XYZ file of C-alpha atoms in Angstrom:
421
model
C 77.679 104.662 112.627
C 74.657 102.602 111.601
C 71.136 103.227 110.341
C 69.392 102.425 113.631
C 71.548 104.842 115.611
C 71.269 107.537 112.948
C 67.493 107.205 112.856
C 67.291 107.456 116.646
C 69.402 110.604 116.721
C 67.545 112.108 113.787
C 64.286 111.645 115.675
C 65.415 112.728 119.153
C 68.420 115.021 118.419
C 70.344 112.953 120.968
C 73.927 114.220 120.674
C 73.103 116.404 117.663
C 72.430 120.106 117.207
C 68.824 120.506 115.961
C 68.460 121.753 112.370
C 67.005 125.169 113.261
C 69.939 125.862 115.579
C 72.427 124.624 112.963
C 70.839 127.009 110.449
C 71.207 129.917 112.880
C 74.845 129.032 113.584
C 75.476 129.141 109.844
C 73.499 132.364 109.382
C 75.457 134.101 112.155
C 78.815 132.916 110.836
C 79.690 130.383 113.561
C 81.151 127.923 111.084
C 83.811 126.729 113.525
C 81.052 125.446 115.832
C 79.424 123.634 112.919
C 82.729 122.048 111.864
C 83.492 120.920 115.395
C 80.100 119.243 115.740
C 80.471 117.708 112.281
C 83.713 116.001 113.276
C 81.699 114.184 115.958
C 79.156 112.903 113.443
C 76.426 115.526 113.821
C 74.257 114.998 110.716
C 72.488 118.355 110.752
C 75.792 120.227 110.905
C 77.365 117.979 108.266
C 74.429 118.555 105.935
C 74.573 122.323 106.430
C 78.307 122.376 105.655
C 77.876 120.073 102.672
C 75.091 122.180 101.180
C 77.256 125.282 101.525
C 80.281 123.578 99.982
C 78.226 122.205 97.101
C 77.608 125.711 95.809
C 81.304 126.513 95.249
C 82.153 124.615 92.066
C 83.741 121.190 91.384
C 86.064 121.325 94.399
C 83.114 122.150 96.614
C 81.168 119.242 95.173
C 83.972 116.876 96.130
C 84.072 118.339 99.643
C 80.316 117.959 100.021
C 80.385 114.309 98.947
C 83.280 113.560 101.293
C 81.320 115.012 104.205
C 78.172 113.042 103.385
C 79.694 109.714 102.332
C 80.095 108.168 105.828
C 76.360 108.607 106.367
C 75.278 107.517 102.890
C 77.270 104.260 102.907
C 75.137 103.044 105.818
C 72.076 103.096 103.540
C 70.336 105.573 105.854
C 67.672 107.218 103.677
C 68.047 110.916 104.656
C 71.745 110.743 103.717
C 71.196 108.745 100.535
C 68.391 111.120 99.556
C 70.598 114.173 100.168
C 73.509 112.811 98.136
C 71.262 111.630 95.310
C 69.612 115.048 95.248
C 72.961 116.805 94.940
C 74.174 114.446 92.210
C 70.951 115.021 90.305
C 71.291 118.783 90.716
C 74.786 118.527 89.248
C 73.377 116.367 86.411
C 75.494 113.400 87.510
C 72.552 111.081 86.947
C 74.476 107.847 86.447
C 76.141 108.249 89.847
C 72.787 108.958 91.489
C 71.333 105.817 89.898
C 74.214 103.694 91.189
C 73.706 105.149 94.662
C 69.956 104.484 94.734
C 69.906 100.968 93.269
C 71.025 99.007 96.386
C 68.451 100.677 98.639
C 65.749 100.315 95.990
C 66.570 96.608 95.758
C 65.768 96.235 99.471
C 62.213 97.490 98.797
C 62.638 101.074 99.987
C 59.708 102.776 98.267
C 61.170 106.284 98.150
C 64.447 104.987 96.714
C 62.418 103.085 94.107
C 60.424 106.201 93.272
C 63.489 108.412 92.877
C 65.349 105.744 90.905
C 62.400 105.491 88.511
C 62.436 109.255 87.988
C 66.116 109.208 87.097
C 65.645 106.292 84.709
C 62.789 108.154 83.035
C 65.031 111.180 82.519
C 67.291 108.931 80.470
C 64.337 107.516 78.500
C 64.891 104.062 79.994
C 61.158 103.344 80.008
C 61.544 99.557 80.010
C 63.466 99.773 83.274
C 60.892 102.139 84.761
C 58.071 99.697 84.017
C 60.139 96.732 85.239
C 60.909 98.546 88.480
C 57.498 100.000 89.303
C 55.102 97.602 87.588
C 55.460 94.701 90.053
C 55.037 97.201 92.910
C 51.952 98.994 91.585
C 49.867 97.781 94.535
C 51.674 100.561 96.402
C 49.719 103.660 95.359
C 52.764 105.911 95.710
C 54.612 103.825 93.139
C 51.530 103.293 90.983
C 51.091 107.058 90.732
C 54.737 107.396 89.740
C 54.350 104.690 87.107
C 51.395 106.550 85.594
C 53.159 109.914 85.579
C 56.374 108.564 84.069
C 55.138 105.968 81.603
C 51.579 106.810 80.479
C 51.210 107.956 76.898
C 54.429 106.322 75.683
C 52.988 103.317 73.889
C 52.788 101.037 76.934
C 49.332 102.029 78.170
C 47.681 98.604 77.818
C 50.518 97.016 79.793
C 50.360 99.701 82.478
C 46.567 99.436 82.758
C 46.920 95.718 83.518
C 49.392 96.496 86.310
C 47.324 99.120 88.130
C 45.127 98.184 91.102
C 41.420 97.960 90.350
C 39.171 100.994 90.530
C 37.792 101.453 94.028
C 37.032 104.094 96.642
C 38.639 103.945 100.029
C 37.436 104.728 103.553
C 36.316 108.290 104.197
C 37.141 108.271 107.910
C 40.607 109.888 108.222
C 41.178 108.048 111.509
C 40.337 104.624 110.159
C 43.222 102.164 109.919
C 44.568 101.946 106.400
C 43.261 98.914 104.572
C 44.946 97.936 101.286
C 41.671 96.365 100.127
C 39.925 99.711 100.519
C 42.502 101.970 98.896
C 41.137 104.946 96.961
C 42.328 104.451 93.378
C 39.860 106.766 91.632
C 42.373 109.671 91.383
C 45.007 107.288 89.998
C 42.794 105.950 87.224
C 41.442 109.407 86.371
C 44.981 110.740 85.978
C 45.897 107.722 83.829
C 42.947 108.421 81.544
C 43.886 112.096 81.305
C 47.485 111.318 80.332
C 46.201 109.014 77.612
C 44.127 111.880 76.234
C 40.829 110.346 77.340
C 39.600 113.544 78.974
C 35.872 112.843 78.797
C 36.372 109.396 80.324
C 38.424 110.888 83.174
C 35.755 113.521 83.811
C 33.035 110.886 83.831
C 34.962 108.659 86.264
C 35.581 111.467 88.741
C 32.069 112.861 88.345
C 30.551 109.537 89.351
C 32.643 109.473 92.498
C 32.414 113.024 93.850
C 29.522 112.027 96.099
C 28.897 108.389 97.032
C 26.073 107.373 99.343
C 25.849 110.919 100.639
C 29.591 111.161 101.373
C 31.561 113.851 99.515
C 35.074 112.858 98.478
C 36.946 116.157 98.549
C 39.990 114.755 96.723
C 37.784 113.626 93.847
C 36.005 116.980 93.681
C 39.269 118.911 93.721
C 40.823 116.729 91.015
C 37.720 116.996 88.840
C 37.660 120.794 89.121
C 41.375 121.022 88.291
C 40.928 118.663 85.341
C 38.058 120.725 83.937
C 40.090 123.894 84.362
C 43.210 122.475 82.677
C 41.183 121.535 79.631
C 39.115 124.699 79.378
C 35.773 123.119 80.276
C 34.164 126.362 81.430
C 30.558 125.252 81.013
C 31.137 122.117 83.083
C 32.840 124.117 85.815
C 29.868 126.471 85.969
C 27.530 123.464 86.173
C 29.631 121.718 88.824
C 27.350 119.731 91.150
C 26.581 121.596 94.365
C 27.268 118.676 96.648
C 30.299 119.878 98.549
C 32.855 120.332 95.775
C 31.711 123.686 94.416
C 34.513 125.437 96.335
C 37.071 123.745 94.099
C 35.069 124.524 90.958
C 34.955 128.199 91.905
C 38.742 128.383 92.312
C 39.386 126.452 89.083
C 36.952 128.616 87.101
C 38.503 131.826 88.424
C 41.959 130.549 87.448
C 40.716 129.646 83.964
C 39.191 133.093 83.484
C 42.433 134.728 84.633
C 44.497 132.597 82.246
C 42.195 133.772 79.442
C 42.797 137.390 80.516
C 39.148 137.779 81.558
C 40.116 139.486 84.809
C 36.904 141.462 85.467
C 34.880 138.254 85.123
C 37.167 136.407 87.552
C 36.916 139.287 90.031
C 33.113 139.344 89.766
C 32.912 135.572 90.191
C 35.014 135.498 93.357
C 33.525 138.746 94.625
C 30.015 137.339 94.515
C 31.033 134.371 96.648
C 33.186 136.480 98.981
C 30.184 138.748 99.497
C 28.229 135.849 100.964
C 30.888 135.396 103.662
C 33.050 132.758 101.957
C 36.574 133.340 103.374
C 38.246 131.064 100.795
C 36.746 133.109 97.971
C 37.878 136.303 99.729
C 41.422 134.933 99.973
C 41.453 133.985 96.288
C 39.953 137.325 95.292
C 42.575 139.256 97.265
C 45.407 137.287 95.645
C 43.894 137.907 92.210
C 43.492 141.631 92.833
C 47.043 141.951 94.184
C 48.505 140.093 91.177
C 46.909 142.685 88.905
C 47.923 145.771 90.880
C 44.683 146.431 92.783
C 46.320 146.334 96.193
C 43.956 148.694 98.007
C 40.964 146.608 96.968
C 42.737 143.411 98.011
C 43.530 144.856 101.426
C 39.918 145.927 101.940
C 38.574 142.506 100.932
C 40.807 140.832 103.509
C 39.996 143.390 106.206
C 36.304 142.658 105.810
C 36.832 138.891 105.729
C 39.090 138.880 108.803
C 36.545 140.908 110.760
C 33.581 138.707 109.869
C 34.865 135.157 109.545
C 34.367 132.903 112.531
C 37.179 130.896 114.063
C 40.833 131.021 113.057
C 41.543 133.788 110.537
C 45.343 134.005 110.828
C 45.729 132.975 107.193
C 43.674 135.991 106.093
C 45.604 138.328 108.387
C 48.977 137.091 107.145
C 48.013 137.666 103.500
C 46.704 141.166 104.231
C 49.932 142.114 105.985
C 52.073 140.627 103.219
C 50.239 142.693 100.593
C 50.654 145.856 102.673
C 54.384 145.198 103.038
C 54.714 144.527 99.293
C 53.435 148.036 98.549
C 55.614 149.687 101.190
C 52.981 150.040 103.885
C 54.565 148.010 106.678
C 53.633 150.643 109.269
C 49.964 150.322 108.291
C 50.221 146.556 108.725
C 51.715 146.919 112.213
C 49.056 149.459 113.235
C 46.265 147.228 111.991
C 47.671 144.160 113.794
C 47.757 146.028 117.098
C 44.258 147.422 116.551
C 42.886 144.009 115.583
C 44.269 142.311 118.699
C 43.114 145.130 120.951
C 39.528 144.697 119.679
C 39.407 140.906 119.359
C 41.843 139.813 122.048
C 44.032 136.819 121.441
C 47.435 135.447 122.285
C 50.116 138.118 122.736
C 52.713 135.653 121.481
C 50.816 135.379 118.191
C 50.606 139.164 118.000
C 54.358 139.426 118.519
C 54.975 136.721 115.919
C 52.849 138.555 113.352
C 54.623 141.836 114.055
C 57.981 140.099 113.712
C 56.976 138.560 110.384
C 55.993 141.990 109.074
C 59.347 143.412 110.116
C 61.243 140.554 108.508
C 59.326 140.977 105.259
C 60.209 144.677 105.276
C 63.901 143.950 105.981
C 64.049 144.893 109.675
C 65.572 141.644 110.941
C 67.111 143.042 114.134
C 63.862 144.738 115.124
C 61.962 141.550 114.324
C 64.104 139.510 116.672
C 63.616 142.070 119.434
C 59.856 142.018 118.793
C 59.749 138.228 119.112
C 61.621 138.400 122.396
C 59.227 140.952 123.884
C 56.584 138.368 124.734
C 58.909 135.358 124.944
C 59.247 133.354 128.081
C 62.319 133.954 130.221
C 65.406 131.798 129.874
C 64.587 130.203 133.209
C 61.079 129.249 132.086
C 62.428 127.684 128.918
C 65.041 125.813 130.935
C 62.450 124.499 133.379
C 60.028 123.432 130.653
C 61.811 120.092 130.260
C 60.793 119.834 126.600
C 62.743 119.553 123.377
C 60.970 122.666 122.104
C 62.045 124.642 125.173
C 65.647 123.469 124.914
C 65.804 124.410 121.235
C 64.159 127.810 121.788
C 66.728 128.712 124.444
C 69.606 127.559 122.227
C 68.312 129.664 119.342
C 68.132 132.677 121.653
C 71.718 132.107 122.813
C 73.002 131.918 119.230
C 71.279 135.197 118.383
C 72.951 136.764 121.426
C 76.356 135.708 120.105
C 76.861 132.847 122.573
C 77.137 129.810 120.253
C 79.334 127.736 122.566
C 76.913 128.230 125.426
C 74.051 127.226 123.127
C 75.792 123.996 122.137
C 76.685 123.187 125.744
C 73.075 123.764 126.752
C 71.821 121.439 124.032
C 74.301 118.726 124.924
C 73.293 118.964 128.564
C 69.570 118.906 127.822
C 69.301 116.578 124.803
C 72.076 114.003 125.173
C 70.615 110.680 126.214
C 67.078 111.980 125.581
C 66.900 113.750 128.938
C 63.975 115.906 127.865
C 60.497 114.996 126.726
C 59.128 115.618 123.264
C 56.842 118.634 122.976
């Protein structure tokens, strides 16, 4: 067992039972199948068994660690991360620190990040700065340094370690260039944690729109910052240059936190009335949180009927609210009516119906609903894809044929005999 082989199998499932199938085997009580696969080094099955054992007291903790140790000693990150997470959950922080140190020393950024968090929990700030400071050119670690160490009397030292203020490329497909990294959010957060709220607001405000390009991350952070610090007037005067959507959401949240619910409803309602689906979504959530379910349902019905393009997110919320108030049948009727009028993929219709049934506790019916529009076993078998192989295995487990599911996976996935997709 070595890291290269583990990484290959983790990526391709070669010789392993995929995690969704392992979860179903556990859910349906086929623990013998999981244990058998685990004895052959199947990580996903080992992890499932370890997580289950970890919940059964000190003896279970020992069993979980014994299962995971052969993987963790290789230095393979998913295993180290899992063990460190369990040790932290059990408040065995010193052991987690010992586990993470060797991998952090090799330059593994996520091990360094998690090690710094554990050191901070023990108020070992000097070690946090010593660990992250020399690596602050990495924005992930610089952000962690700011969150863990700012405001603890070391701000001048930390400021000298941070990369200079600069905005990065706006093209999401442009190759990452360390000389063009966007550090505005980092410095604004640093200022906020030092209590320099006005300075943070000014920095973000100057960089919401640059040369006609709107930086959505800057706008969102500025709106959240204003909301956290009760700057209502500044939220209402937020520049209308592409970031007003974030200001609207932050202002509505601030009004709700101040128990000014009618004002928040009016604010979002005005925007929703102009055809803004994001405002309609936020308004429906707000109304539902305060018991106005019928109004929330109507807001989403109108938005789903009028918004252009993909509106699944609006439909899902509407159905969830209906289920929450015991109206699952109304949700199912509306789904069928919506698809009959607008057309669409029958598989998506079946998926939505199944989700409604699951939310209302009808798991068996939900599985039958999903199968109604599913491709036949033969089609899945012929697809030649990982997704098809996994879908068929999941179906076999649900039918009570776990051994057949595992045999199918071994036949299809061992040696990467199928294509990704």
